Short mmCIF file of C-alpha atoms and ligand atoms in Angstrom, two decimals:
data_model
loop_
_atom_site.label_atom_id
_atom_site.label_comp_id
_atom_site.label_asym_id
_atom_site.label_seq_id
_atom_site.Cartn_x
_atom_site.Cartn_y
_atom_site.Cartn_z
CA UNK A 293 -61.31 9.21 -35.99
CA UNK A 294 -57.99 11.33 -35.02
CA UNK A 295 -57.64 11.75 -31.44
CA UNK A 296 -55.22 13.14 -28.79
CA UNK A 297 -52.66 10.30 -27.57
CA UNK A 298 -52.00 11.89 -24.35
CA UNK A 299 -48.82 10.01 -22.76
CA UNK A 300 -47.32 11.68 -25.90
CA UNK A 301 -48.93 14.97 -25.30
CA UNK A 302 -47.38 15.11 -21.78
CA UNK A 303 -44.33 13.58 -22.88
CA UNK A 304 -43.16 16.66 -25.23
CA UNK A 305 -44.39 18.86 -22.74
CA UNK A 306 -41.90 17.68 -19.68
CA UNK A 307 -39.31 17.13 -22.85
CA UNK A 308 -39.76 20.94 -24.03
CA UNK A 309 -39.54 21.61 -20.23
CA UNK A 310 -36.23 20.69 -19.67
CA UNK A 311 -34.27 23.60 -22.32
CA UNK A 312 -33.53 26.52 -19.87
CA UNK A 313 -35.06 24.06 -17.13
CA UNK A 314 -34.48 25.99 -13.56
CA UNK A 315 -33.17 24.09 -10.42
CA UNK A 316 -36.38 25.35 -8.14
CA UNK A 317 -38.68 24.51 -11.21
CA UNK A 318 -39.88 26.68 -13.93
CA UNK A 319 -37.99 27.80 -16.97
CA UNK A 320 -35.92 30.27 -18.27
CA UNK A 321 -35.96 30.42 -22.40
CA UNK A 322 -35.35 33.64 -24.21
CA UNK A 323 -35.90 33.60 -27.86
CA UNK A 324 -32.60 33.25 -29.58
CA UNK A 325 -30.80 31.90 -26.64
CA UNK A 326 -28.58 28.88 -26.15
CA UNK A 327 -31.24 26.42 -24.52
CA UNK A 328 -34.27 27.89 -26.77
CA UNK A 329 -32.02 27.51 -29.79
CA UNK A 330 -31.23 23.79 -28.54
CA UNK A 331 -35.41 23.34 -28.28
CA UNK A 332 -35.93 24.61 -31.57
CA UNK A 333 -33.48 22.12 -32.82
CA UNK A 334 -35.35 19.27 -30.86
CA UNK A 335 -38.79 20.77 -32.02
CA UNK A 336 -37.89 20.20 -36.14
CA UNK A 337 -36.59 16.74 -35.17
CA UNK A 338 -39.87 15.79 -33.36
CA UNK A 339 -41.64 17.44 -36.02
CA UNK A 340 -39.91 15.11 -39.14
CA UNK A 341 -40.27 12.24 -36.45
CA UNK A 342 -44.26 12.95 -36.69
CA UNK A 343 -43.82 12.36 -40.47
CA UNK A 344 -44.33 16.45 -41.32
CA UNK A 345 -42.59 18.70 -43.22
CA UNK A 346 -40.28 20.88 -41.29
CA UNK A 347 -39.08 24.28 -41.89
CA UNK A 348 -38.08 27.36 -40.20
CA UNK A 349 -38.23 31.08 -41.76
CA UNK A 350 -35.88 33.83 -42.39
CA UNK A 351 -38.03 35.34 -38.78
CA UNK A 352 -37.03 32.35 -36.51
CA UNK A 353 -40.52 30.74 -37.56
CA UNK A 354 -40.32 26.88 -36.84
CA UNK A 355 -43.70 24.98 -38.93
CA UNK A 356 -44.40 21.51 -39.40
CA UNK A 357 -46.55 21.09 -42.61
CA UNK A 358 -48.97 18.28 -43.15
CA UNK A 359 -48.66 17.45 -46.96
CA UNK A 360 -47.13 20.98 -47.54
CA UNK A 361 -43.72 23.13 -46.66
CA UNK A 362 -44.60 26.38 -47.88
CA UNK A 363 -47.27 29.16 -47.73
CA UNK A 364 -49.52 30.25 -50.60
CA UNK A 365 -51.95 31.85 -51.77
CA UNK A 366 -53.17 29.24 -54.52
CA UNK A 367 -53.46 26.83 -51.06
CA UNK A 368 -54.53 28.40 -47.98
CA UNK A 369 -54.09 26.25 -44.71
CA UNK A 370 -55.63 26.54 -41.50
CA UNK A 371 -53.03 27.25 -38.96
CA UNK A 372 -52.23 26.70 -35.50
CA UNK A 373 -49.58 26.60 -32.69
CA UNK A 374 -47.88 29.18 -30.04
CA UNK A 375 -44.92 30.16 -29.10
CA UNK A 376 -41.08 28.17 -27.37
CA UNK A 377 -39.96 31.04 -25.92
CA UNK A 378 -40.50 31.97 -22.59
CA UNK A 379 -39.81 35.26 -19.76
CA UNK A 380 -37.60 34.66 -17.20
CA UNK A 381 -38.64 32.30 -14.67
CA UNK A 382 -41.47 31.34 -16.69
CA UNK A 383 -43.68 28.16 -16.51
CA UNK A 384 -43.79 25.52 -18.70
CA UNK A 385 -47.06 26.17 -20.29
CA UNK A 386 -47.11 29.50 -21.52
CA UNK A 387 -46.68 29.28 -25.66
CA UNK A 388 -45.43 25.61 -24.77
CA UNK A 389 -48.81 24.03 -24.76
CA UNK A 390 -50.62 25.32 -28.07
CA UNK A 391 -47.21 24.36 -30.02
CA UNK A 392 -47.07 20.91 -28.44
CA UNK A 393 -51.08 20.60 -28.65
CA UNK A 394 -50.92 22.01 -32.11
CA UNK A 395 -47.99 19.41 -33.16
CA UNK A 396 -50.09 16.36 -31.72
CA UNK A 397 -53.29 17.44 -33.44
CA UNK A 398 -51.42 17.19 -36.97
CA UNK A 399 -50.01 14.53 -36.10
CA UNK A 400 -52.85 12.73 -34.92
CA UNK A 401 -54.83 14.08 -37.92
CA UNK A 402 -51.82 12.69 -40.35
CA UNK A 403 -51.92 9.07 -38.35
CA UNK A 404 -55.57 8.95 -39.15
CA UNK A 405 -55.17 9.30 -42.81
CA UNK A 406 -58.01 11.91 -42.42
CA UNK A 407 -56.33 14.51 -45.24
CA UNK A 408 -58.61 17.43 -44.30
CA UNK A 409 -59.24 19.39 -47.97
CA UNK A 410 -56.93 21.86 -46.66
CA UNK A 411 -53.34 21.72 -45.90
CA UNK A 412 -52.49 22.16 -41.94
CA UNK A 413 -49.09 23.46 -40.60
CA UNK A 414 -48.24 23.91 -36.32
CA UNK A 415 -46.12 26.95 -35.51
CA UNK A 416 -43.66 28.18 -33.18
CA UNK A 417 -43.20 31.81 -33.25
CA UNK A 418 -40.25 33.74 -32.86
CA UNK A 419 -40.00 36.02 -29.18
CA UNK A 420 -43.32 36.41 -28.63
CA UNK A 421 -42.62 37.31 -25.28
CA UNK A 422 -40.85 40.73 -26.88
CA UNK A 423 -37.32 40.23 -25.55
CA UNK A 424 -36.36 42.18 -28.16
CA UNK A 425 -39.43 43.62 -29.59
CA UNK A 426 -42.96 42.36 -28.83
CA UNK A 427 -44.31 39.51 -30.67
CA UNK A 428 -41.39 39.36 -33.31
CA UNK A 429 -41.99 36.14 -35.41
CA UNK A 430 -45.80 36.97 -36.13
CA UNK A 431 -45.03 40.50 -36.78
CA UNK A 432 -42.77 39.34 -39.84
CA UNK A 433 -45.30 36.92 -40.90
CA UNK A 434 -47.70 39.11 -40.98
CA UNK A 435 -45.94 41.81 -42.31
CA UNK A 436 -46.34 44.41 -39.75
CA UNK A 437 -42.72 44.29 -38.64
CA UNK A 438 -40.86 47.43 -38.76
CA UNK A 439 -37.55 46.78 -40.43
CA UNK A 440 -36.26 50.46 -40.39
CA UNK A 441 -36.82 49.58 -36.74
CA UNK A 442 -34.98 46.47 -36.48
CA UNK A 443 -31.02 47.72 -36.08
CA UNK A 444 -32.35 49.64 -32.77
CA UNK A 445 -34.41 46.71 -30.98
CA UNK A 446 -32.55 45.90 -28.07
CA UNK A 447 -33.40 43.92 -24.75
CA UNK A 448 -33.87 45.73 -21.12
CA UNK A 449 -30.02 44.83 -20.44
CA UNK A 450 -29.19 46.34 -23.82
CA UNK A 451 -28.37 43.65 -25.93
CA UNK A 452 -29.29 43.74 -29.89
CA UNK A 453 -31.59 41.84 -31.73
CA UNK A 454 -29.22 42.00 -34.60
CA UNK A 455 -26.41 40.36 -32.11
CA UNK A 456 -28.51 37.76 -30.85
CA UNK A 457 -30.32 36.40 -34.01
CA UNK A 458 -26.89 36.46 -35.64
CA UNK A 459 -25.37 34.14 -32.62
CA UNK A 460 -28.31 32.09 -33.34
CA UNK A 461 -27.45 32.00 -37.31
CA UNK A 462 -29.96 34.51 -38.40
CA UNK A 463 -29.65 37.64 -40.38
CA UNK A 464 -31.99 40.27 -38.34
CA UNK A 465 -31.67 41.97 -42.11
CA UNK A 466 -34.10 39.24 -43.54
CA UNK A 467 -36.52 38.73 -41.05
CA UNK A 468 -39.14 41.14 -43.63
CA UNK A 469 -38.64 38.01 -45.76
CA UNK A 470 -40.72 36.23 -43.43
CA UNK A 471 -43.96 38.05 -45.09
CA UNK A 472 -46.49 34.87 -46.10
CA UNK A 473 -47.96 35.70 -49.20
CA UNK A 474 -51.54 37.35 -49.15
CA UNK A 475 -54.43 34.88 -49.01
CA UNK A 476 -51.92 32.29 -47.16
CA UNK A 477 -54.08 31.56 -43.87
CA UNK A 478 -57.77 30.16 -44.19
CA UNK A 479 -57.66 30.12 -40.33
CA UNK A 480 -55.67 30.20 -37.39
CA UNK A 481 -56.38 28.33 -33.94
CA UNK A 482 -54.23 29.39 -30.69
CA UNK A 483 -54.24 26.87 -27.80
CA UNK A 484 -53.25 29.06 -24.81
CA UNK A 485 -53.64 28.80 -20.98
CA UNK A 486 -55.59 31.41 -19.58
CA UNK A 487 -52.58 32.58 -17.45
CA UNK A 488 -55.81 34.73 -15.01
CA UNK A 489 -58.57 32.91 -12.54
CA UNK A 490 -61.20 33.69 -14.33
CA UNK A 491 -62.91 30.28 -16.02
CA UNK A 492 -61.40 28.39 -13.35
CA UNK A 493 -63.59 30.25 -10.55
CA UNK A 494 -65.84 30.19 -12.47
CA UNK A 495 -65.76 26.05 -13.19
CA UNK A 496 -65.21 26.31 -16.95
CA UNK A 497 -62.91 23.93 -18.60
CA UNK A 498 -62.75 25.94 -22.28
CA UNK A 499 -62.48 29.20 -22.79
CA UNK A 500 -63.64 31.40 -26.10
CA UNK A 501 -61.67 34.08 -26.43
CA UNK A 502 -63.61 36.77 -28.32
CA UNK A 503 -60.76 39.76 -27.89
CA UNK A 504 -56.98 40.25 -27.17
CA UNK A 505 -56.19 43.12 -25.07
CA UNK A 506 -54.22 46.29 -27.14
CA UNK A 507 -50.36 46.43 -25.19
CA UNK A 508 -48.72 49.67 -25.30
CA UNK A 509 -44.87 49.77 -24.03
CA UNK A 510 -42.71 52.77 -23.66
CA UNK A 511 -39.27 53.55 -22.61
CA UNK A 512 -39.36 56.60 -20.11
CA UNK A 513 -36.41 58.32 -19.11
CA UNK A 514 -35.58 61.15 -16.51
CA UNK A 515 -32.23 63.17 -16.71
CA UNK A 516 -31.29 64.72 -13.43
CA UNK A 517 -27.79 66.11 -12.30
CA UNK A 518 -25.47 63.21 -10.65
CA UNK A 519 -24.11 64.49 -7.36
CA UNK A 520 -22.20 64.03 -3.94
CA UNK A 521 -25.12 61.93 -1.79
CA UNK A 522 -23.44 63.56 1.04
CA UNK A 523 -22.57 67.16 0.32
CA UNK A 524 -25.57 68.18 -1.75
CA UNK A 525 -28.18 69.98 -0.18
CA UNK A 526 -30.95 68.02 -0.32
CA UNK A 527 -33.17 70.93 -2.09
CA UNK A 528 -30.38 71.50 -4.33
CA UNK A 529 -31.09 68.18 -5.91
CA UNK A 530 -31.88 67.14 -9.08
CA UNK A 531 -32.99 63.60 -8.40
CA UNK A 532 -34.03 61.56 -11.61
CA UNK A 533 -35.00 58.20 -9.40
CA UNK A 534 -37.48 60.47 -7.34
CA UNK A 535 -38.94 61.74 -10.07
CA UNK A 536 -39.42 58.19 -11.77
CA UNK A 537 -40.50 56.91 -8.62
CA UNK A 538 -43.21 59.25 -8.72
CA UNK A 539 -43.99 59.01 -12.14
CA UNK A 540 -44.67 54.94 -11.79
CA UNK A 541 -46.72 55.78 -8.39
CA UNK A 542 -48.98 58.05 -9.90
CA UNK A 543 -49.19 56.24 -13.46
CA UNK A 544 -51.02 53.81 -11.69
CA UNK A 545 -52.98 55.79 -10.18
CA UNK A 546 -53.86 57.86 -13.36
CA UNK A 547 -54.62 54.10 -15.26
CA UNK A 548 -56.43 52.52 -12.64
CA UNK A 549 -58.68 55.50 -12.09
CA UNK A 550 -59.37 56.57 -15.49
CA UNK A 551 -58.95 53.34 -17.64
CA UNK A 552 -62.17 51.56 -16.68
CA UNK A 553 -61.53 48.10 -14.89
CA UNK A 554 -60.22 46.13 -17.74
CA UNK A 555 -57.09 48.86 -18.28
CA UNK A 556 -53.68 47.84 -16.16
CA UNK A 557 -50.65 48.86 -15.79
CA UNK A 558 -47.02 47.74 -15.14
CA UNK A 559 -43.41 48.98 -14.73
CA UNK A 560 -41.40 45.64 -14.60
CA UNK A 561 -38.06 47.17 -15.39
CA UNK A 562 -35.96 50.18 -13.54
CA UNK A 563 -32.63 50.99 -14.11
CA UNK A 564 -30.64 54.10 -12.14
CA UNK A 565 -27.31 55.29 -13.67
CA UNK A 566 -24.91 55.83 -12.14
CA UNK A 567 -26.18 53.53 -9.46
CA UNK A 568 -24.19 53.59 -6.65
CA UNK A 569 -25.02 54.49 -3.15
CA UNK A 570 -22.70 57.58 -2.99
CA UNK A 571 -23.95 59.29 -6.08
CA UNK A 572 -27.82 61.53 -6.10
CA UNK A 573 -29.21 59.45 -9.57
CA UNK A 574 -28.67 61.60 -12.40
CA UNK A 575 -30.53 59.15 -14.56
CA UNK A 576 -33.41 56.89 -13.94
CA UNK A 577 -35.10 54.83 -16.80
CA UNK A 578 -38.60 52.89 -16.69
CA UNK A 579 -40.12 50.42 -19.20
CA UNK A 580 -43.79 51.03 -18.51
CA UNK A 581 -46.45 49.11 -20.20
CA UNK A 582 -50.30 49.67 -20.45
CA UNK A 583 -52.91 47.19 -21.56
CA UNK A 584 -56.38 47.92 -22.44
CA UNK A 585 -59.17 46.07 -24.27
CA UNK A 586 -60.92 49.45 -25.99
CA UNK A 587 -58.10 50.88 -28.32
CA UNK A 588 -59.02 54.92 -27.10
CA UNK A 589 -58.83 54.18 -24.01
CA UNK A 590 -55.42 52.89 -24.20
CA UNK A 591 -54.75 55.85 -26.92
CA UNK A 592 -56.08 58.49 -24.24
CA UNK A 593 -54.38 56.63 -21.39
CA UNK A 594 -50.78 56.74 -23.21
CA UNK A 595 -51.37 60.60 -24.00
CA UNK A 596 -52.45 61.44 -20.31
CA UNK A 597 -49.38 59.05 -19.18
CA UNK A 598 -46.31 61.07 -21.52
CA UNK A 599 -47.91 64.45 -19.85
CA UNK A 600 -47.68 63.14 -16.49
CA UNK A 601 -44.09 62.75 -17.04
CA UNK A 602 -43.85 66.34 -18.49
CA UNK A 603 -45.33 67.37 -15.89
CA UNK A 604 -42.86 65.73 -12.64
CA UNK A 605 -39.81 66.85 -14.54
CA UNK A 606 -40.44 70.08 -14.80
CA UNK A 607 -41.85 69.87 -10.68
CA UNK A 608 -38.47 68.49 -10.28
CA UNK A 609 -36.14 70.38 -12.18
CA UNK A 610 -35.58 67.56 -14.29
CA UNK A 611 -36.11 66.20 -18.06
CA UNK A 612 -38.19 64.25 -19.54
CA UNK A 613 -38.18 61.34 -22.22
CA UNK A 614 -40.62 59.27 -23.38
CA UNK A 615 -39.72 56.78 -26.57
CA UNK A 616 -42.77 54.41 -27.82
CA UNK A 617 -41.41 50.70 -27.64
CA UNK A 618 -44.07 49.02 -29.19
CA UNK A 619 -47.77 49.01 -29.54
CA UNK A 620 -50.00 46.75 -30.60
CA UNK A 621 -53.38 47.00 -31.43
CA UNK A 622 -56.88 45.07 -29.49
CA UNK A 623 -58.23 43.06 -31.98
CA UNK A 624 -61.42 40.98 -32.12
CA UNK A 625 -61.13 37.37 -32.94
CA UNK A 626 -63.48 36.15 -35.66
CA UNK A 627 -67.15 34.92 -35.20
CA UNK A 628 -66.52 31.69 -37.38
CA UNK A 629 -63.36 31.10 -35.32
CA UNK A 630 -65.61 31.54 -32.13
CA UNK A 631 -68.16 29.48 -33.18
CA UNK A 632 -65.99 26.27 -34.30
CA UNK A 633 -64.58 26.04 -31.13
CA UNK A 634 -68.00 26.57 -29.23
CA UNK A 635 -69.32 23.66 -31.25
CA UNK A 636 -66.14 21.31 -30.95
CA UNK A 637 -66.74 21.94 -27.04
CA UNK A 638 -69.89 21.75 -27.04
CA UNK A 639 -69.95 17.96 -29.20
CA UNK A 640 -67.32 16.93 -26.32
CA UNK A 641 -70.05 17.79 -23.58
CA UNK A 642 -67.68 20.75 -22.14
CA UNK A 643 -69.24 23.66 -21.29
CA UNK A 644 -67.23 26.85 -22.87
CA UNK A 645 -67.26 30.70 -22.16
CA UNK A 646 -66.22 32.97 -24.15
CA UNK A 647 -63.77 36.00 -22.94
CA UNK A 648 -61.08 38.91 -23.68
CA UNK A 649 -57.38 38.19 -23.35
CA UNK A 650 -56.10 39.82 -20.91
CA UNK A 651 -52.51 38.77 -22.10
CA UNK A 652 -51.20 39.52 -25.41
CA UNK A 653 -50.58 37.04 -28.10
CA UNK A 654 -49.66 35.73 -31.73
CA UNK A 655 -52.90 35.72 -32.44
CA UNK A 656 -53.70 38.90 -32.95
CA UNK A 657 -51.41 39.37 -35.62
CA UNK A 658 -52.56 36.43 -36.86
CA UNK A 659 -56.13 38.32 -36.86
CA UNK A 660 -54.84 41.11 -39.35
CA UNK A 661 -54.15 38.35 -42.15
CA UNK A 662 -56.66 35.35 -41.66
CA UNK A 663 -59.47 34.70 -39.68
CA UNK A 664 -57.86 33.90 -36.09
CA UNK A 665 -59.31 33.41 -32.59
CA UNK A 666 -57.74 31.18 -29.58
CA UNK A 667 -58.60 28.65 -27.28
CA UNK A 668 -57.92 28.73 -23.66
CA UNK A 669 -57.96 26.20 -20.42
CA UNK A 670 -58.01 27.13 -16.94
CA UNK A 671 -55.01 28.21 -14.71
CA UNK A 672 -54.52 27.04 -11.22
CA UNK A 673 -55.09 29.68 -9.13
CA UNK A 674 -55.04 32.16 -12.78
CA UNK A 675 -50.96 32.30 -11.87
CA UNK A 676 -48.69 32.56 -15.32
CA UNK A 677 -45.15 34.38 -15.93
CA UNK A 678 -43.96 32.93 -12.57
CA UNK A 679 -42.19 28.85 -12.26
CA UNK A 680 -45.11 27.50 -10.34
CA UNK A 681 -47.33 28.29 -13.56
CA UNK A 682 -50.10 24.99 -13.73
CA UNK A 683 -52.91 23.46 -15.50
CA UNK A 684 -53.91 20.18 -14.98
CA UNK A 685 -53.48 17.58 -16.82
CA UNK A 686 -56.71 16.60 -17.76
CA UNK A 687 -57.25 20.42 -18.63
CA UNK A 688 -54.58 19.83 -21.44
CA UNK A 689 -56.07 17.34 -22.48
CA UNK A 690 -59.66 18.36 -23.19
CA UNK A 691 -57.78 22.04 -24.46
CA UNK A 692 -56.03 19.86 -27.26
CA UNK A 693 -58.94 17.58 -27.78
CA UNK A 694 -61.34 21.15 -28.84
CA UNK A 695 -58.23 22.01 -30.68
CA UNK A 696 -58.29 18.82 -32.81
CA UNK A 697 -61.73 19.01 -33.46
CA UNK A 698 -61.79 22.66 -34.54
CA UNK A 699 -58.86 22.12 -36.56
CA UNK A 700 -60.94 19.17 -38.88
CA UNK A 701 -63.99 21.40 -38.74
CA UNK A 702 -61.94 24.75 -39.89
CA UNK A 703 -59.69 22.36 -42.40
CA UNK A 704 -63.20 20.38 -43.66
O1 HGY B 2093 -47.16 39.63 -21.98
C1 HGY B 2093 -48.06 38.96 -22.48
O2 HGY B 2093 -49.19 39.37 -22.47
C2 HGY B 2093 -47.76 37.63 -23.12
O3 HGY B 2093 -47.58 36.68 -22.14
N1 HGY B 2093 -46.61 37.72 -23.97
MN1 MN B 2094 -47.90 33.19 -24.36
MN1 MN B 2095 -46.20 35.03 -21.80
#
């Protein structure tokens, strides 16, 4: 029977670790980057080294292929994996885990000589963490990426997609190529820590995850008038950082109050131009995002956010702009997905919950083209996107030892 070697488990997991390792702990590993182009490189060696096919796709896409090294529809596989990038000061988990647990599932499964009727490939996707546009590599795949919107995607500091895939050796141009033919996917299976508290308060080592929460990010920018800090009367002022400071304060309000306690809201980045002491800000610009399980409440909550704005520019004599970023769509992972992993769990003796996804993920891209659903562990003290970022070991463990089963039942 296939099963989970763990030293080897744990051992590509510190290995993985160490590209765009940080001195205090943690990781920094931007798609496309230096260190997480030197871990892809180190990913397709361990994957040949485990005696699969490796590839990577016109998108960035790295997949190691039991028995197969290309997608069809004449041989659907059952898919799994995650994503190698990672946000800034990340942990070591996040994405990390379901592409290592993935990789040691086929590889255990390939050991065994168990040759499942249907092929099985692990993938890494391309910036799922939306560096440069949210969940890139399973966009292309999946063939919801916007080319037309490619030349424009850009990081928070400004720097192009088309600049950074091409200083990684990719074409941004043929990312669209990426498309897997229709019928490709039987299934895919996302190992994933939970990155919130909730199954381990509640004492639940596997988690079912039954949704993925719809993301909504938008660019919103207020143009003021730049002037003297000093010699500016202060009601003469046309302050764009007041009115963006405002706009995030009472955003949250609006979401909080009127999105229902699953809706939430963030403004992680602010920039003010000209952004010196001495000058009133003539412009300020936010990247707000809003997450929400129901897809019209997130619709109603984006439309009630863009007239807030509206409305504090024209309060404050300033303007208004609000560009969508991205949005993607709450999706529902599927029953038979569900119920595999339920009964893998449930053969191991673990005890399993099922739950929405508060983050977003691959996966529910992945649920546009195949049946797709996603298997999570407990976080220590539910903390993700931050260095100290933890499961325990024994938690990865059982997490890739549910994978491995559910991949043989899915691949039966
Ligand atoms: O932001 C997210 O939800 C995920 O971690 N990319
Ligand atoms: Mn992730
Ligand atoms: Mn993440």
């Amino acid at each position: 029977m296939a099963s989970v070697v763990p030293d080897r488990l744990h051992g590509r997991l510190a290995a993985l670790a160490r590209f765009g390792a940080l001195p205090g702990g943690g990781v920094t590993r931007p798609c496309w980057s230096p260190p997480h182009e030197a871990a892809r490189a180190w990913l397709l060696d361990e994957i040949a080294g485990a005696g699969l096919r490796a590839w990577v796709d016109p998108a960035g896409n790295v997949f190691g292929g039991l028995g197969i090294d290309t997608f069809s529809g004449e041989r659907p596989v059952v898919l799994t994996g995650s994503h190698i990038d990672t946000v800034p000061e990340g942990g070591m988990l996040d994405g990390a885990l379901g592409v290592i647990a993935g990789l040691e599932c086929v590889q255990a499964i390939h050991e065994a000589k168990a040759a499942p009727r249907r092929p099985l490939i692990v993938a890494a996707w391309s910036d799922e963490e939306g560096r440069y546009g949210s969940l890139f590599g399973s966009r292309a795949f999946c063939g919801n990426l916007d080319a037309t919107r490619i030349p424009d995607m850009a990081a928070a500091d400004g720097e192009r997609l088309v600049d950074a895939m091409a200083r990684a050796g990719f074409d941004a141009g043929r990312a669209p190529l990426a498309r897997a033919p229709a019928g490709a996917v039987a299934a895919y299976v996302e190992l994933h820590i939970e990155q919130g508290a909730r199954l381990e308060e509640a004492g639940i080592p596997i988690g079912v995850v039954d949704s993925i929460v719809g993301v909504r990010r938008a660019r919103v920018v207020f143009h003021g008038q730049a002037d003297h800090a000093g010699t500016t009367p202060m009601a003469r002022r046309r302050d764009a950082f007041l009115a963006a400071a405002e706009y995030a304060l009472r955003a949250r309000d609006l979401v909080v109050e009127r999105g229902g306690e699953r809706a939430v809201t963030n403004v992680g980045v602010a920039h003010v131009h000209p952004g010196v002491s001495n000058i009133v800000p003539g412009r300020a610009e936010l990247v707000h995002e809003m997450r929400c399980p129901e897809a019209d409440t997130l619709e109603a909550l984006d439309g009630a956010c863009e007239g807030l704005a509206r409305e504090i520019a024209a309060k404050r004599g300033v303007r208004a702009e609000v560009r969508r970023l991205s949005a993607t769509a709450p999706v529902a992972c599927a029953e038979r997905i569900q119920r595999a992993v339920e009964e893998a769990a449930r053969a191991l003796g673990l005890p399993s919950r099922r739950l929405y996804s508060a983050a977003g993920h691959d996966a529910q891209n992945l649920a546009l083209v195949a049946d797709a659903g996603m298997i999570f562990i407990p976080s220590q003290g539910g903390r993700s996107h931050r260095v100290d970022e933890a499961s325990d070991a024994a938690a990865i463990e059982r997490g890739a030892t549910v994978l491995l089963r559910t991949l043989l039942a899915l691949a039966a």
